[in-house]
Amino acid sequence: MFDYLTYVREGNFPHIWCSGCGHGIVLKSFIRAIDKLGIHRDEAVMVSGIGCSSRTAGYVDINTLHTTHGRAIAFATGVKFANPKLHVIVVTGDGDATAIGGNHYIHAARRNIDLTVLIYNNYIYGMTGGQVSPTTPRGARASTSPFGNIEPPFNISGLASAAGASFVARGDVYHAQKLEKLITQAIQKKGFSVVEVLSPCPTAYGRRNRMASPVTLMEWLRDNCIPVKKYEKMSEEERSGKIRTGVLIDIEKPEFTEEYRKLVDSMQVRG
Amino acid sequence: MPDRYAGRTMMMQGNQACAEGAMAAGCRFFAGYPITPSSEIAEWLALRFPEVGGKFIQMEDEIGAMGAVIGASLTGVKAMTATSGPGFSLKQENIGYAAMAEVPCVVVDVQRGGPSTGMPTLPSQMDVQQARWGAHGDHGVIALTASSAQETFEQTIRAFNLAETYMMPVLLLLDEIVGHTTERIVIPDWDTVERIDRKQPEVPPDEYLPYRCPEGLIPVLANFGTGYRYNITGLCHNETGFPTNNKQENESLVIRLTEKIVAHRNEIIRLKRMMLDDADIVIFAYGTVARSARQAVMECREQGIKAGLLEATVLWPFPTEEVYALAGSVNAFVVPELNLGQMAREVELAVRCAAPVHRLNRVDGDPITPLQILDAVKEVV
């Protein structure tokens, strides 16, 4: 059996996440991914922002940096640029990455700096008690949209693709083995890589939206997350309400720290 | 190979002198965002850093620039950002993070008139209290200032040395006049520059606690990637670096963040004293205004007025005791500033009513002239 304890800070458990939260599944998928890749714990840095997702950093026995709300990608940019040998993984949530941190998110994608960003999308601000987020579906209830959300949601993956990310994938915590593969691919990719992970929040989202049971939420993921290949073969009608998962973007383009290194090399050759 | 400017006498803007000072101090990372009147610092480093293997990045905003500087610093590189009033406001949250997490870095604020967008191309000293209290929560602050290109060069080096010594963000408050005035500057050989580098752990990783503070008040943070795996957070934490809800641990951290400056104030504070021995009137000035004040003291003396100058090159911690020590033997203090009396408040607190404190303030975007100070002193006499 796989020994997760090698990679976690046992003293910090039990974790703060509610029963039925999907975040622990992302944590385990991440651990299996770095184990598979043989990344040395000393050479990995996890940078997180603020929120339930960002508490992941406290549990992993690598270099961890728990920053300010929305700014994880900016801090991570500094870490990676200053020492490109480090594997830098950002852990963030839908509110953290696409509301308060939206600017850093799109610009890091545009810059194509070699970061791996795991975005736990639970459609809600969980830690602060269930306020509406940029990914809360239209009509869904939250503590600050008590009559149903009137705003349309962001497409997190679409945002990164449009901004220039070289790898974008979407996974979910029901399909945990597939999630591990997506995280592995994202870490391996040289360039800005995003894995949007649908990770349900029974406490703050489910209870307000007739999905209080974690099992119901898991079944919802099972029934609605459709692999890219299958999705492509579906009719418009069949696609309604379904979520495309898998690798959405995987392209080669110049990476920021590499380009800067080339610039420095050329200056030094010139003298 | 020696740097192309090292050991040379140059004509340079204060902003360029700041950038050169940073390089001489060993700074090799800059993240910034364009803002007048500080942009020349970024421009100069964008040009110069590739020559020495330094890293330059223009971020998407001021907040991101401050975040990137902190991230870079944690890998062990000396890192800096530069901005002006509105950008300084935006950086405050992450300046507070650097204070809380005790990450060394340097933040330069080339002050312009405010509030808000204010007077982008004109000088002010309106950010001196923001430097002290801009980031929320109680913590000690070190803020330096400078009145010329040469002094900017030297103070930038000192800012890095203080940041590395006390493990915190150090602020350097310039103003538009210092930043944009081109004047003579002597750049020493980099080998002769006193450079302080942050300590690294002397214990093996399994015995290491990042916030244990082996010498009392200052932690030793291992550079990321060197085999010491630990956690950094802006939440109240204990010596392990992990968040805590323990009341005693919360209290001891918050007190230590202030105490580490209070306990070392004598090593940090620096003052320039001019003709104070027999002075009846003490002018307290800093930055650009101190240049006018020096001239004003000479004019006063020529006219038989016993004026002297106490010039602060460190604004925070404030030299409360040094100001108070003068209060008993002089008739009055005059505090000229390019704001509405932000440091005069501190002088008043320090003097404790032992002598009157007269303010001379200017907020129209023009500098305070020697003549204005002379007139203010005469009025007091």
Coordinates of C-alpha atoms in Angstrom, one line a residue, chain B:
Chain B
M1 CA 35.3 41.0 -13.8
P2 CA 34.6 44.3 -11.9
D3 CA 31.3 46.0 -12.6
R4 CA 31.5 48.7 -15.2
Y5 CA 30.5 51.5 -12.8
A6 CA 32.3 50.3 -9.7
G7 CA 35.1 52.6 -8.6
R8 CA 33.9 55.4 -10.8
T9 CA 32.6 59.0 -10.3
M10 CA 29.4 59.5 -12.2
M11 CA 26.6 62.0 -12.7
M12 CA 23.4 60.1 -11.8
Q13 CA 19.8 60.6 -10.8
G14 CA 18.9 59.6 -7.2
N15 CA 16.8 56.9 -8.6
Q16 CA 19.7 55.4 -10.6
A17 CA 21.9 55.8 -7.5
C18 CA 19.3 53.8 -5.6
A19 CA 19.5 51.0 -8.2
E20 CA 23.3 51.1 -8.2
G21 CA 23.3 51.0 -4.4
A22 CA 21.0 47.9 -4.5
M23 CA 23.4 46.2 -6.9
A24 CA 26.4 47.0 -4.8
A25 CA 24.6 45.6 -1.7
G26 CA 24.1 42.3 -3.5
C27 CA 20.5 42.7 -4.6
R28 CA 19.8 40.4 -7.5
F29 CA 16.0 40.5 -7.8
F30 CA 13.7 43.3 -8.6
A31 CA 9.9 43.1 -9.2
G32 CA 8.1 46.4 -9.8
Y33 CA 5.3 48.2 -11.5
P34 CA 5.6 51.5 -13.4
I35 CA 4.8 54.6 -11.3
T36 CA 6.1 58.2 -11.4
P37 CA 8.5 59.3 -9.9
S38 CA 10.1 56.0 -9.1
S39 CA 10.1 54.3 -12.6
E40 CA 13.8 55.0 -13.3
I41 CA 14.8 52.6 -10.6
A42 CA 13.0 49.8 -12.4
E43 CA 14.2 51.0 -15.8
W44 CA 17.8 51.1 -14.6
L45 CA 17.7 47.6 -13.1
A46 CA 16.0 46.2 -16.3
L47 CA 19.0 47.4 -18.1
R48 CA 21.7 46.5 -15.6
F49 CA 20.6 43.3 -14.0
P50 CA 21.1 41.0 -17.0
E51 CA 24.8 42.1 -16.9
V52 CA 25.3 40.7 -13.4
G53 CA 22.9 37.8 -13.6
G54 CA 20.2 39.6 -11.6
K55 CA 16.5 39.0 -12.2
F56 CA 14.2 41.7 -13.3
I57 CA 10.4 41.4 -13.7
Q58 CA 7.7 43.9 -14.3
M59 CA 4.7 42.5 -12.6
E60 CA 1.0 43.0 -13.4
D61 CA 0.4 45.3 -10.4
E62 CA 2.0 46.7 -7.2
I63 CA 0.6 44.0 -5.1
G64 CA 2.0 41.3 -7.3
A65 CA 5.4 43.0 -7.3
M66 CA 5.5 42.9 -3.5
G67 CA 4.5 39.3 -3.4
A68 CA 7.1 38.3 -6.0
V69 CA 9.8 40.1 -3.9
I70 CA 8.9 38.1 -0.8
G71 CA 8.8 34.8 -2.8
A72 CA 12.2 35.5 -4.3
S73 CA 13.7 36.5 -1.0
L74 CA 12.8 33.2 0.5
T75 CA 15.1 31.4 -1.9
G76 CA 18.0 33.5 -0.4
V77 CA 18.3 36.2 -3.0
K78 CA 18.3 39.9 -1.9
A79 CA 15.2 41.4 -3.4
M80 CA 13.7 44.9 -3.8
T81 CA 10.8 46.8 -5.2
A82 CA 10.2 50.5 -5.8
T83 CA 7.1 52.6 -6.0
S84 CA 5.4 55.9 -5.1
G85 CA 2.5 56.9 -2.9
P86 CA -0.5 55.1 -4.5
G87 CA 1.6 52.0 -5.2
F88 CA 3.0 52.2 -1.6
S89 CA -0.6 52.0 -0.4
L90 CA -1.2 48.9 -2.6
K91 CA 1.9 47.2 -1.3
Q92 CA 0.9 47.5 2.4
E93 CA -0.8 44.2 2.8
N94 CA 2.2 42.2 1.6
I95 CA 4.6 44.6 3.5
G96 CA 2.7 43.5 6.6
Y97 CA 3.1 39.8 5.4
A98 CA 6.9 40.3 5.2
A99 CA 6.9 41.9 8.7
M100 CA 4.8 39.0 10.1
A101 CA 6.7 36.2 8.3
E102 CA 10.0 38.0 8.9
V103 CA 11.2 38.0 5.3
P104 CA 14.0 40.4 4.5
C105 CA 13.4 42.8 1.5
V106 CA 13.7 46.4 0.6
V107 CA 10.8 48.7 -0.5
V108 CA 11.6 52.1 -1.9
D109 CA 9.0 54.8 -1.9
V110 CA 9.8 57.8 -4.0
Q111 CA 7.3 60.1 -2.4
R112 CA 5.0 62.4 -4.5
G113 CA 2.2 64.6 -3.4
G114 CA -1.0 63.0 -2.2
P115 CA -3.6 62.0 -1.2
S116 CA -4.7 59.6 -4.0
T117 CA -3.1 60.2 -7.4
G118 CA -2.1 63.6 -6.0
M119 CA 0.9 65.3 -7.6
P120 CA 2.7 62.6 -9.6
T121 CA 5.7 64.7 -10.7
L122 CA 6.1 66.8 -7.5
P123 CA 7.9 66.1 -4.2
S124 CA 6.3 65.4 -0.9
Q125 CA 7.0 63.8 2.5
M126 CA 3.4 62.7 2.9
D127 CA 4.1 59.0 3.3
V128 CA 6.2 59.1 6.4
Q129 CA 3.4 58.0 8.8
Q130 CA 2.0 55.5 6.2
A131 CA 5.5 54.0 6.4
R132 CA 5.0 53.5 10.1
W133 CA 1.4 52.5 10.2
G134 CA 0.3 51.6 6.7
A135 CA 0.3 47.8 7.2
H136 CA -2.4 46.7 9.7
G137 CA -1.4 45.2 13.0
D138 CA 1.3 46.0 15.5
H139 CA 4.9 45.4 14.3
G140 CA 8.2 47.3 14.3
V141 CA 9.3 49.3 11.3
I142 CA 12.6 50.4 9.9
A143 CA 12.4 53.3 7.5
L144 CA 15.4 55.2 6.1
T145 CA 15.6 58.4 4.1
A146 CA 18.1 60.2 2.0
S147 CA 18.7 63.8 0.8
S148 CA 21.1 63.3 -2.2
A149 CA 22.1 60.8 -4.8
Q150 CA 25.2 59.8 -2.9
E151 CA 23.3 59.3 0.3
T152 CA 20.6 57.4 -1.6
F153 CA 23.3 55.0 -2.8
E154 CA 24.6 54.5 0.8
Q155 CA 21.2 54.3 2.4
T156 CA 20.0 51.6 -0.1
I157 CA 23.0 49.5 0.9
R158 CA 22.2 50.1 4.6
A159 CA 18.5 49.2 3.9
F160 CA 19.6 45.7 2.7
N161 CA 22.0 45.2 5.6
L162 CA 19.3 46.1 8.1
A163 CA 16.7 43.9 6.3
E164 CA 19.1 40.9 6.4
T165 CA 20.1 41.6 10.0
Y166 CA 16.7 42.1 11.5
M167 CA 14.8 39.8 9.1
M168 CA 12.1 42.2 7.9
P169 CA 11.1 44.6 5.2
V170 CA 13.0 47.8 5.3
L171 CA 11.5 50.9 3.8
L172 CA 13.5 53.6 2.0
L173 CA 11.6 56.9 1.7
L174 CA 13.0 59.1 -1.0
D175 CA 11.1 62.0 -2.6
E176 CA 10.7 63.3 -6.2
I177 CA 13.5 65.8 -5.8
V178 CA 16.1 63.3 -4.6
G179 CA 14.9 60.7 -7.1
H180 CA 15.1 63.0 -10.1
T181 CA 18.0 65.3 -9.3
T182 CA 21.1 64.3 -11.3
E183 CA 24.3 65.0 -9.3
R184 CA 27.7 63.7 -8.6
I185 CA 28.1 60.3 -7.1
V186 CA 31.1 58.2 -6.2
I187 CA 30.5 54.5 -6.6
P188 CA 33.0 52.4 -4.6
D189 CA 34.5 49.1 -5.6
W190 CA 31.9 46.5 -4.7
D191 CA 34.5 44.6 -2.7
T192 CA 34.8 47.5 -0.3
V193 CA 31.1 47.7 0.4
E194 CA 30.0 46.3 3.8
R195 CA 27.4 43.6 3.0
I196 CA 25.5 41.7 5.6
D197 CA 23.9 38.4 4.6
R198 CA 21.1 36.7 6.5
K199 CA 22.1 33.9 8.8
Q200 CA 21.5 30.3 7.9
P201 CA 20.7 27.5 10.4
E202 CA 23.6 25.9 12.2
V203 CA 21.5 22.9 13.4
P204 CA 20.6 19.9 11.2
P205 CA 17.1 19.9 9.5
D206 CA 15.5 17.6 12.1
E207 CA 16.4 20.0 14.9
Y208 CA 15.5 23.1 13.0
L209 CA 12.6 25.4 14.1
P210 CA 12.4 28.5 11.8
Y211 CA 11.0 30.9 14.4
R212 CA 13.0 29.8 17.4
C213 CA 15.3 32.8 17.4
P214 CA 18.5 31.4 18.7
E215 CA 19.9 34.8 19.7
G216 CA 16.7 36.1 21.3
L217 CA 14.6 38.1 19.0
I218 CA 15.5 37.4 15.4
P219 CA 14.7 34.1 13.6
V220 CA 16.9 32.3 11.2
L221 CA 15.0 31.3 8.0
A222 CA 16.6 28.7 5.9
N223 CA 16.6 29.4 2.2
F224 CA 14.1 27.3 0.3
G225 CA 15.6 24.4 -1.5
T226 CA 18.5 23.9 1.0
G227 CA 17.0 20.8 2.8
Y228 CA 15.2 22.6 5.6
R229 CA 11.5 22.0 4.9
Y230 CA 9.2 24.3 6.9
N231 CA 6.1 26.4 6.7
I232 CA 5.7 30.1 6.4
T233 CA 2.4 31.8 7.0
G234 CA 0.9 35.3 7.7
L235 CA -1.2 33.8 10.4
C236 CA 0.0 34.0 14.0
H237 CA 2.4 31.1 14.3
N238 CA 4.6 29.5 16.9
E239 CA 8.3 28.7 16.6
T240 CA 7.5 25.8 14.3
G241 CA 6.1 28.2 11.6
F242 CA 2.7 26.6 11.8
P243 CA -0.5 28.5 12.7
T244 CA -1.4 28.6 16.3
N245 CA -4.4 29.4 18.4
N246 CA -2.4 29.4 21.6
K247 CA -2.9 32.8 23.4
Q248 CA 0.6 32.9 24.8
E249 CA 2.2 32.1 21.4
N250 CA 0.1 34.8 19.7
E251 CA 1.1 37.3 22.3
S252 CA 4.8 36.5 22.3
L253 CA 5.0 36.7 18.5
V254 CA 3.2 40.1 18.2
I255 CA 5.3 41.6 21.0
R256 CA 8.5 40.2 19.6
L257 CA 7.8 41.8 16.2
T258 CA 7.8 45.2 17.9
E259 CA 10.5 44.4 20.5
K260 CA 13.1 43.3 18.0
I261 CA 13.2 46.9 16.8
V262 CA 12.9 48.6 20.2
A263 CA 15.7 46.4 21.6
H264 CA 18.1 47.4 18.7
R265 CA 17.1 51.0 18.3
N266 CA 20.5 52.3 19.2
E267 CA 22.1 50.3 16.4
I268 CA 19.5 51.3 13.9
I269 CA 19.0 55.0 14.6
R270 CA 21.4 57.5 12.9
L271 CA 21.3 61.2 13.1
K272 CA 23.4 63.9 11.6
R273 CA 24.1 66.8 14.0
M274 CA 25.1 70.2 12.8
M275 CA 26.0 73.1 15.2
L276 CA 23.9 71.7 18.0
D277 CA 26.3 72.3 20.9
D278 CA 25.3 75.8 21.6
A279 CA 22.0 75.9 19.7
D280 CA 19.0 77.8 21.0
I281 CA 16.9 76.7 18.1
V282 CA 16.9 73.1 16.8
I283 CA 15.7 72.5 13.3
F284 CA 14.6 68.9 12.9
A285 CA 14.6 67.9 9.2
Y286 CA 15.0 64.9 7.0
G287 CA 15.3 64.1 3.3
T288 CA 15.2 66.9 0.7
V289 CA 14.2 69.4 3.3
A290 CA 17.4 68.7 5.3
R291 CA 19.4 70.2 2.4
S292 CA 17.5 73.5 2.7
A293 CA 17.9 73.3 6.5
R294 CA 21.7 73.0 6.3
Q295 CA 21.8 76.2 4.3
A296 CA 19.3 77.8 6.6
V297 CA 21.5 77.0 9.6
M298 CA 24.5 78.7 8.0
E299 CA 22.4 81.8 7.2
C300 CA 21.1 81.9 10.8
R301 CA 24.6 81.8 12.2
E302 CA 25.7 84.6 9.9
Q303 CA 22.9 86.7 11.3
G304 CA 23.9 85.8 14.9
I305 CA 21.1 83.3 15.5
K306 CA 22.2 80.2 17.3
A307 CA 20.4 77.6 15.2
G308 CA 21.4 74.0 14.8
L309 CA 20.2 71.0 12.7
L310 CA 19.2 67.6 13.9
E311 CA 18.9 65.6 10.7
A312 CA 17.3 62.1 10.8
T313 CA 18.5 59.6 8.2
V314 CA 16.4 57.0 10.0
L315 CA 12.8 58.0 10.4
W316 CA 11.6 54.8 12.1
P317 CA 12.3 53.9 14.8
F318 CA 11.9 57.6 15.7
P319 CA 14.8 59.1 17.7
T320 CA 12.6 60.0 20.6
E321 CA 15.3 59.9 23.3
E322 CA 17.8 61.9 21.2
V323 CA 15.2 64.6 20.5
Y324 CA 14.2 64.7 24.2
A325 CA 17.9 65.0 25.2
L326 CA 18.0 68.4 23.4
A327 CA 14.7 69.6 24.7
G328 CA 16.0 70.8 28.1
S329 CA 18.7 73.1 26.7
V330 CA 17.1 74.8 23.8
N331 CA 14.4 77.4 23.4
A332 CA 12.4 75.8 20.6
F333 CA 12.2 73.3 17.8
V334 CA 11.4 74.1 14.2
V335 CA 10.2 71.2 12.0
P336 CA 10.0 72.0 8.3
E337 CA 8.3 69.2 6.2
L338 CA 6.6 68.6 2.9
N339 CA 3.4 67.5 4.6
L340 CA 1.1 68.9 7.3
G341 CA 3.2 68.1 10.3
Q342 CA 3.5 64.3 10.2
M343 CA 6.9 64.1 11.9
A344 CA 6.3 67.2 14.0
R345 CA 3.8 65.1 15.9
E346 CA 6.6 62.7 16.8
V347 CA 8.9 65.6 17.8
E348 CA 6.1 67.0 20.0
L349 CA 5.7 63.6 21.6
A350 CA 9.4 63.3 22.2
V351 CA 9.8 66.8 23.6
R352 CA 7.1 66.1 26.1
C353 CA 6.3 69.9 26.4
A354 CA 9.8 70.7 27.5
A355 CA 10.1 73.2 24.6
P356 CA 7.7 74.6 22.0
V357 CA 7.6 72.9 18.6
H358 CA 7.0 75.1 15.6
R359 CA 5.8 73.6 12.3
L360 CA 6.7 74.8 8.8
N361 CA 4.7 72.9 6.2
R362 CA 4.4 73.0 2.5
V363 CA 2.0 70.8 0.4
D364 CA 1.8 72.7 -2.9
G365 CA 4.3 70.6 -4.6
D366 CA 7.3 73.0 -4.3
P367 CA 10.3 72.4 -2.1
I368 CA 10.9 74.2 1.2
T369 CA 13.6 76.8 0.6
P370 CA 16.4 77.8 3.0
L371 CA 14.8 81.3 3.1
Q372 CA 11.5 79.9 4.3
I373 CA 13.3 78.0 7.1
L374 CA 15.3 81.1 8.0
D375 CA 12.1 83.2 8.2
A376 CA 10.5 80.5 10.4
V377 CA 13.5 80.5 12.8
K378 CA 13.5 84.3 13.0
E379 CA 9.8 84.3 13.8
V380 CA 10.5 81.9 16.7
V381 CA 13.4 84.0 18.0

